[in-house]
């Protein structure tokens, strides 16, 4: 507040349209660093739209700042998915699909190929659900395919309730032929395969669920159940802990997690018992230096030794092997045969 109680003049608020115009001017001049600075100013304002974040992500991608791309795109995905309004890029018609495509490229540049594939699949799923991925004409084919997929899912559910796992699986797979991005079909196919104990195939469907619906806890639960059945306990524990954190009140997840953790503790305790203590090798070495050994068999020798005024036969170590026993038996047998022959000749002469 200035003299005479008058307020100091305040700086005019930044005009987002003006900042955006400056950013676009920098892009025309191929000044990516300058454009990024302007997008930083835009994103520092109270954000009401995902477009400034998406624009900054695009700029960061061109500058090779891939971690920043992922950060911006994750924020874009928190907004409602809206059309790009005639500004489609690279066959992406919504802000979510474009953000996921940017994420796929950033993951690829970072060498994170699994994450890149997951982001690309999610992007394809977004466009497919809108019928804009070329699966139909004017967007109608996509809805028709989804309706057919839903019919196959219902048929599969009817077989599943009867315990006909193989028949249910066949119907679910028919449905996936019409809508491969349907997370519920992948989930149902996974459960059928779990009941059939076909773990490796079930795991693929569980992972597809996680990719397509990363906020749906069931994908993580199924994956943890499969890994547990394959005795991959530490991996199962990690996945189930994530599922438990996502949905703390889920009794099935908590029960399975407790079972897996108990099995992990049991295995670790067994390993600790089998592992020799650190001081055992030293004790064995000391015993060897002292020259005291436990003989396999003690026999008396011809030499005596005296200690504390008492003399007794000296004991030596004698090891007897199976080969020694066999050779001795042969020798004894041969001797007996010889004695028998001599006795026979003597009797004959008489």
Short mmCIF file of C-alpha atoms in Angstrom, two decimals:
data_model
loop_
_atom_site.label_atom_id
_atom_site.label_comp_id
_atom_site.label_asym_id
_atom_site.label_seq_id
_atom_site.Cartn_x
_atom_site.Cartn_y
_atom_site.Cartn_z
CA UNK A 1 0.00 0.00 0.00
CA UNK A 2 1.48 3.40 -1.03
CA UNK A 3 1.21 6.90 0.44
CA UNK A 4 -2.19 8.25 1.56
CA UNK A 5 -3.51 4.65 1.79
CA UNK A 6 -3.57 4.12 -1.97
CA UNK A 7 -2.89 0.58 -3.25
CA UNK A 8 0.10 -0.05 -5.45
CA UNK A 9 -0.84 -0.89 -9.05
CA UNK A 10 -0.71 -4.65 -9.68
CA UNK A 11 0.75 -6.29 -12.76
CA UNK A 12 -1.81 -7.29 -15.33
CA UNK A 13 -2.51 -11.02 -15.32
CA UNK A 14 -0.78 -13.02 -18.02
CA UNK A 15 -2.94 -13.58 -21.07
CA UNK A 16 -2.85 -17.30 -22.06
CA UNK A 17 -3.71 -16.43 -25.65
CA UNK A 18 -0.75 -14.05 -25.84
CA UNK A 19 1.64 -16.64 -24.36
CA UNK A 20 0.34 -19.26 -26.78
CA UNK A 21 0.90 -16.90 -29.72
CA UNK A 22 4.49 -16.36 -28.58
CA UNK A 23 5.00 -20.12 -28.29
CA UNK A 24 3.68 -20.66 -31.80
CA UNK A 25 5.98 -17.94 -33.09
CA UNK A 26 8.95 -19.72 -31.51
CA UNK A 27 7.87 -22.98 -33.17
CA UNK A 28 7.73 -21.26 -36.57
CA UNK A 29 11.30 -20.10 -36.05
CA UNK A 30 12.23 -23.64 -34.88
CA UNK A 31 13.21 -22.28 -31.48
CA UNK A 32 12.15 -25.31 -29.47
CA UNK A 33 13.75 -24.17 -26.23
CA UNK A 34 11.97 -20.82 -26.49
CA UNK A 35 8.66 -22.55 -27.22
CA UNK A 36 9.18 -24.87 -24.25
CA UNK A 37 9.71 -21.87 -21.97
CA UNK A 38 6.40 -20.39 -23.15
CA UNK A 39 4.59 -23.70 -22.65
CA UNK A 40 6.05 -23.81 -19.14
CA UNK A 41 4.44 -20.41 -18.51
CA UNK A 42 1.12 -21.66 -19.83
CA UNK A 43 1.19 -24.81 -17.71
CA UNK A 44 2.08 -22.77 -14.62
CA UNK A 45 -1.27 -20.99 -14.93
CA UNK A 46 -4.43 -22.61 -13.51
CA UNK A 47 -4.89 -25.27 -16.18
CA UNK A 48 -8.43 -25.65 -17.46
CA UNK A 49 -7.55 -27.65 -20.56
CA UNK A 50 -5.21 -30.56 -21.37
CA UNK A 51 -4.01 -28.87 -24.58
CA UNK A 52 -1.15 -26.83 -23.02
CA UNK A 53 0.20 -30.00 -21.38
CA UNK A 54 -0.15 -31.91 -24.63
CA UNK A 55 1.64 -29.14 -26.54
CA UNK A 56 4.48 -29.10 -24.01
CA UNK A 57 4.75 -32.89 -24.23
CA UNK A 58 5.11 -32.61 -28.01
CA UNK A 59 7.82 -29.98 -27.62
CA UNK A 60 9.66 -32.04 -25.01
CA UNK A 61 9.51 -35.08 -27.28
CA UNK A 62 11.29 -33.16 -30.04
CA UNK A 63 13.94 -32.01 -27.54
CA UNK A 64 14.52 -35.54 -26.27
CA UNK A 65 13.21 -34.81 -22.77
CA UNK A 66 11.34 -38.08 -22.56
CA UNK A 67 10.73 -38.24 -18.80
CA UNK A 68 8.98 -34.87 -19.05
CA UNK A 69 6.85 -36.22 -21.91
CA UNK A 70 5.62 -39.06 -19.72
CA UNK A 71 4.86 -36.69 -16.86
CA UNK A 72 2.80 -34.34 -19.04
CA UNK A 73 0.91 -37.15 -20.77
CA UNK A 74 -0.05 -38.75 -17.45
CA UNK A 75 -1.58 -35.40 -16.46
CA UNK A 76 -3.44 -35.22 -19.78
CA UNK A 77 -5.01 -38.62 -19.08
CA UNK A 78 -6.51 -37.19 -15.87
CA UNK A 79 -8.74 -34.91 -17.97
CA UNK A 80 -11.91 -36.09 -19.66
CA UNK A 81 -11.24 -37.45 -23.13
CA UNK A 82 -12.32 -34.92 -25.73
CA UNK A 83 -11.98 -34.62 -29.49
CA UNK A 84 -9.08 -32.66 -30.89
CA UNK A 85 -11.61 -30.53 -32.76
CA UNK A 86 -10.41 -30.99 -36.31
CA UNK A 87 -6.73 -30.96 -35.34
CA UNK A 88 -6.17 -34.69 -35.68
CA UNK A 89 -2.55 -35.80 -35.65
CA UNK A 90 -1.13 -39.16 -36.69
CA UNK A 91 -4.61 -40.74 -36.88
CA UNK A 92 -5.38 -39.65 -33.30
CA UNK A 93 -8.76 -37.98 -32.92
CA UNK A 94 -8.84 -37.42 -29.13
CA UNK A 95 -6.52 -35.91 -26.54
CA UNK A 96 -6.14 -39.27 -24.78
CA UNK A 97 -5.15 -41.16 -27.90
CA UNK A 98 -2.59 -38.50 -28.84
CA UNK A 99 -1.18 -38.43 -25.31
CA UNK A 100 -0.86 -42.24 -25.33
CA UNK A 101 0.90 -42.10 -28.69
CA UNK A 102 3.37 -39.56 -27.30
CA UNK A 103 3.92 -41.83 -24.30
CA UNK A 104 4.58 -44.81 -26.57
CA UNK A 105 7.26 -42.86 -28.44
CA UNK A 106 8.88 -41.64 -25.22
CA UNK A 107 8.97 -45.15 -23.74
CA UNK A 108 10.49 -46.47 -26.96
CA UNK A 109 13.26 -43.85 -26.88
CA UNK A 110 13.95 -44.75 -23.24
CA UNK A 111 14.28 -48.41 -24.22
CA UNK A 112 11.12 -49.37 -22.32
CA UNK A 113 9.64 -51.54 -25.04
CA UNK A 114 6.97 -53.28 -22.93
CA UNK A 115 5.64 -49.92 -21.71
CA UNK A 116 5.71 -48.59 -25.28
CA UNK A 117 3.61 -51.53 -26.51
CA UNK A 118 1.16 -51.07 -23.65
CA UNK A 119 0.68 -47.36 -24.38
CA UNK A 120 0.20 -48.04 -28.08
CA UNK A 121 -2.39 -50.72 -27.35
CA UNK A 122 -4.28 -48.36 -25.07
CA UNK A 123 -4.22 -45.72 -27.80
CA UNK A 124 -5.61 -48.21 -30.31
CA UNK A 125 -8.32 -49.22 -27.84
CA UNK A 126 -9.43 -45.59 -27.45
CA UNK A 127 -9.82 -45.11 -31.20
CA UNK A 128 -11.41 -48.55 -31.64
CA UNK A 129 -14.14 -47.85 -29.07
CA UNK A 130 -15.02 -44.73 -31.04
CA UNK A 131 -15.09 -46.68 -34.32
CA UNK A 132 -12.32 -44.51 -35.73
CA UNK A 133 -9.63 -47.09 -36.28
CA UNK A 134 -10.76 -48.17 -39.74
CA UNK A 135 -12.77 -51.14 -38.48
CA UNK A 136 -16.00 -49.81 -39.98
CA UNK A 137 -17.47 -47.05 -42.09
CA UNK A 138 -18.34 -43.67 -40.60
CA UNK A 139 -17.88 -45.07 -37.12
CA UNK A 140 -20.83 -47.52 -37.40
CA UNK A 141 -18.76 -50.66 -37.90
CA UNK A 142 -17.05 -50.26 -34.54
CA UNK A 143 -20.34 -50.23 -32.64
CA UNK A 144 -21.55 -53.22 -34.64
CA UNK A 145 -18.42 -55.20 -33.82
CA UNK A 146 -18.78 -54.35 -30.14
CA UNK A 147 -22.38 -55.59 -30.20
CA UNK A 148 -21.28 -58.91 -31.70
CA UNK A 149 -18.49 -59.18 -29.16
CA UNK A 150 -21.05 -58.64 -26.40
CA UNK A 151 -23.23 -61.45 -27.77
CA UNK A 152 -20.29 -63.88 -27.71
CA UNK A 153 -19.47 -62.77 -24.18
CA UNK A 154 -22.98 -63.61 -23.00
CA UNK A 155 -22.79 -67.03 -24.63
CA UNK A 156 -19.47 -67.61 -22.90
CA UNK A 157 -20.90 -66.54 -19.56
CA UNK A 158 -23.73 -69.08 -19.89
CA UNK A 159 -21.22 -71.90 -20.47
CA UNK A 160 -18.98 -70.63 -17.68
CA UNK A 161 -21.82 -70.80 -15.14
CA UNK A 162 -22.31 -74.45 -16.09
CA UNK A 163 -18.62 -75.17 -15.48
CA UNK A 164 -17.93 -75.72 -19.18
CA UNK A 165 -14.61 -73.88 -19.19
CA UNK A 166 -13.40 -74.93 -22.65
CA UNK A 167 -16.71 -74.03 -24.33
CA UNK A 168 -16.80 -70.70 -22.51
CA UNK A 169 -13.24 -69.95 -23.61
CA UNK A 170 -14.12 -70.63 -27.25
CA UNK A 171 -17.00 -68.11 -27.07
CA UNK A 172 -14.83 -65.47 -25.39
CA UNK A 173 -12.20 -65.86 -28.08
CA UNK A 174 -14.85 -65.45 -30.77
CA UNK A 175 -15.83 -62.21 -29.07
CA UNK A 176 -12.23 -61.01 -29.01
CA UNK A 177 -12.15 -61.57 -32.74
CA UNK A 178 -14.63 -58.70 -33.02
CA UNK A 179 -13.27 -56.53 -30.20
CA UNK A 180 -9.69 -57.34 -29.20
CA UNK A 181 -9.59 -54.30 -26.90
CA UNK A 182 -12.44 -55.49 -24.68
CA UNK A 183 -10.95 -55.85 -21.19
CA UNK A 184 -13.93 -57.82 -19.87
CA UNK A 185 -13.55 -60.44 -22.60
CA UNK A 186 -9.86 -60.78 -21.75
CA UNK A 187 -10.81 -61.10 -18.07
CA UNK A 188 -13.39 -63.80 -18.72
CA UNK A 189 -11.03 -65.72 -21.01
CA UNK A 190 -8.39 -65.49 -18.29
CA UNK A 191 -10.73 -66.97 -15.66
CA UNK A 192 -11.68 -69.84 -17.98
CA UNK A 193 -7.98 -70.60 -18.57
CA UNK A 194 -7.28 -70.47 -14.84
CA UNK A 195 -9.95 -73.13 -14.28
CA UNK A 196 -8.34 -75.16 -17.07
CA UNK A 197 -4.94 -74.65 -15.36
CA UNK A 198 -3.42 -73.25 -18.55
CA UNK A 199 -1.32 -70.74 -16.69
CA UNK A 200 0.85 -69.23 -19.43
CA UNK A 201 -2.13 -68.39 -21.66
CA UNK A 202 -4.10 -67.09 -18.70
CA UNK A 203 -1.23 -64.78 -17.78
CA UNK A 204 -1.29 -63.15 -21.21
CA UNK A 205 -4.98 -62.28 -20.86
CA UNK A 206 -4.45 -60.95 -17.33
CA UNK A 207 -1.68 -58.68 -18.58
CA UNK A 208 -3.92 -57.48 -21.41
CA UNK A 209 -6.53 -56.50 -18.81
CA UNK A 210 -3.92 -54.47 -16.94
CA UNK A 211 -2.83 -52.72 -20.14
CA UNK A 212 -6.35 -51.89 -21.29
CA UNK A 213 -7.77 -51.00 -17.86
CA UNK A 214 -4.84 -50.07 -15.58
CA UNK A 215 -7.22 -48.85 -12.86
CA UNK A 216 -9.23 -52.10 -12.78
CA UNK A 217 -8.01 -54.19 -9.86
CA UNK A 218 -9.20 -57.52 -11.26
CA UNK A 219 -6.35 -57.74 -13.76
CA UNK A 220 -3.80 -57.53 -10.94
CA UNK A 221 -5.71 -60.06 -8.82
CA UNK A 222 -5.81 -62.59 -11.65
CA UNK A 223 -2.13 -62.09 -12.42
CA UNK A 224 -1.23 -62.61 -8.76
CA UNK A 225 -3.35 -65.76 -8.62
CA UNK A 226 -1.65 -67.19 -11.72
CA UNK A 227 1.86 -66.41 -10.49
CA UNK A 228 1.00 -67.99 -7.14
CA UNK A 229 -0.19 -71.16 -8.87
CA UNK A 230 3.11 -71.28 -10.77
CA UNK A 231 4.99 -70.90 -7.44
CA UNK A 232 6.43 -67.56 -8.55
CA UNK A 233 5.73 -66.33 -5.06
CA UNK A 234 7.75 -63.12 -4.85
CA UNK A 235 6.28 -61.85 -8.14
CA UNK A 236 2.80 -62.82 -6.99
CA UNK A 237 3.32 -61.01 -3.68
CA UNK A 238 4.39 -57.78 -5.42
CA UNK A 239 1.41 -57.80 -7.80
CA UNK A 240 -1.07 -58.57 -5.02
CA UNK A 241 0.34 -55.84 -2.80
CA UNK A 242 -0.35 -53.37 -5.59
CA UNK A 243 -3.89 -54.74 -5.95
CA UNK A 244 -4.43 -54.49 -2.19
CA UNK A 245 -3.27 -50.86 -2.23
CA UNK A 246 -5.70 -50.09 -5.07
CA UNK A 247 -8.66 -51.67 -3.27
CA UNK A 248 -7.89 -52.15 0.45
CA UNK A 249 -11.32 -53.51 1.37
CA UNK A 250 -11.26 -56.42 -1.10
CA UNK A 251 -11.42 -59.60 1.01
CA UNK A 252 -10.42 -61.95 -1.82
CA UNK A 253 -7.26 -59.99 -2.53
CA UNK A 254 -6.38 -59.75 1.16
CA UNK A 255 -6.90 -63.50 1.65
CA UNK A 256 -4.75 -64.48 -1.34
CA UNK A 257 -2.05 -61.97 -0.38
CA UNK A 258 -1.88 -63.37 3.18
CA UNK A 259 -1.56 -66.91 1.79
CA UNK A 260 1.24 -65.92 -0.61
CA UNK A 261 3.13 -63.99 2.07
CA UNK A 262 2.91 -67.01 4.41
CA UNK A 263 4.35 -69.23 1.68
CA UNK A 264 7.16 -66.75 1.00
CA UNK A 265 8.02 -66.62 4.73
CA UNK A 266 8.05 -70.44 4.92
CA UNK A 267 10.41 -70.77 1.93
CA UNK A 268 12.73 -68.09 3.29
CA UNK A 269 12.83 -69.76 6.72
CA UNK A 270 13.74 -73.10 5.10
CA UNK A 271 16.53 -71.44 3.16
CA UNK A 272 17.87 -69.78 6.30
CA UNK A 273 18.00 -73.15 8.09
CA UNK A 274 19.85 -74.79 5.23
CA UNK A 275 22.40 -72.00 4.87
CA UNK A 276 25.54 -72.71 7.01
CA UNK A 277 26.44 -70.21 9.69
CA UNK A 278 29.31 -67.89 8.95
CA UNK A 279 31.48 -69.36 11.76
CA UNK A 280 31.10 -73.02 10.72
CA UNK A 281 33.87 -73.08 8.07
CA UNK A 282 36.32 -71.54 10.54
CA UNK A 283 35.50 -74.18 13.15
CA UNK A 284 36.01 -76.98 10.66
CA UNK A 285 39.37 -75.52 9.65
CA UNK A 286 40.47 -75.24 13.27
CA UNK A 287 39.53 -78.85 13.88
CA UNK A 288 41.63 -79.92 10.91
CA UNK A 289 44.67 -78.02 12.21
CA UNK A 290 44.44 -79.69 15.62
CA UNK A 291 44.86 -83.12 14.03
CA UNK A 292 41.90 -84.72 15.85
CA UNK A 293 39.83 -86.92 13.59
CA UNK A 294 37.10 -89.45 14.28
CA UNK A 295 38.19 -92.85 12.87
CA UNK A 296 35.81 -94.93 10.87
CA UNK A 297 36.92 -98.03 12.72
CA UNK A 298 39.44 -98.38 15.59
CA UNK A 299 41.82 -101.37 15.80
CA UNK A 300 44.82 -102.08 18.02
CA UNK A 301 48.32 -101.65 16.60
CA UNK A 302 51.60 -103.25 17.68
CA UNK A 303 52.77 -100.00 19.26
CA UNK A 304 51.54 -98.66 22.57
CA UNK A 305 51.65 -95.09 23.77
CA UNK A 306 51.64 -93.73 27.28
CA UNK A 307 49.98 -90.67 28.69
CA UNK A 308 49.73 -89.59 32.35
CA UNK A 309 51.53 -92.74 33.38
CA UNK A 310 48.99 -95.02 31.73
CA UNK A 311 49.86 -97.11 28.67
CA UNK A 312 47.32 -98.41 26.22
CA UNK A 313 47.33 -99.57 22.60
CA UNK A 314 47.51 -96.80 20.10
CA UNK A 315 44.44 -96.50 17.91
CA UNK A 316 44.68 -95.82 14.21
CA UNK A 317 42.12 -94.94 11.58
CA UNK A 318 41.12 -97.70 9.16
CA UNK A 319 38.69 -97.11 6.33
CA UNK A 320 37.02 -100.18 4.81
CA UNK A 321 35.35 -99.88 1.42
CA UNK A 322 33.03 -102.20 -0.45
CA UNK A 323 35.85 -103.02 -2.83
CA UNK A 324 38.03 -104.16 0.08
CA UNK A 325 35.25 -106.42 1.35
CA UNK A 326 34.73 -107.89 -2.12
CA UNK A 327 38.44 -108.61 -2.64
CA UNK A 328 38.69 -110.23 0.77
CA UNK A 329 35.70 -112.43 0.05
CA UNK A 330 37.28 -113.54 -3.24
CA UNK A 331 40.54 -114.38 -1.51
CA UNK A 332 38.77 -116.38 1.20
CA UNK A 333 36.69 -118.21 -1.38
CA UNK A 334 39.76 -119.10 -3.40
CA UNK A 335 41.51 -120.39 -0.28
CA UNK A 336 38.55 -122.57 0.61
CA UNK A 337 38.45 -124.02 -2.92
CA UNK A 338 42.16 -124.83 -2.64
CA UNK A 339 41.68 -126.61 0.69
CA UNK A 340 38.79 -128.61 -0.73
CA UNK A 341 40.85 -129.74 -3.73
CA UNK A 342 43.77 -130.88 -1.54
CA UNK A 343 41.41 -132.82 0.73
CA UNK A 344 39.85 -134.52 -2.34
CA UNK A 345 43.21 -135.62 -3.77
CA UNK A 346 44.31 -137.01 -0.41
CA UNK A 347 41.11 -139.00 -0.02
CA UNK A 348 41.41 -140.35 -3.55
CA UNK A 349 44.91 -141.69 -2.97
CA UNK A 350 43.72 -143.51 0.13
#
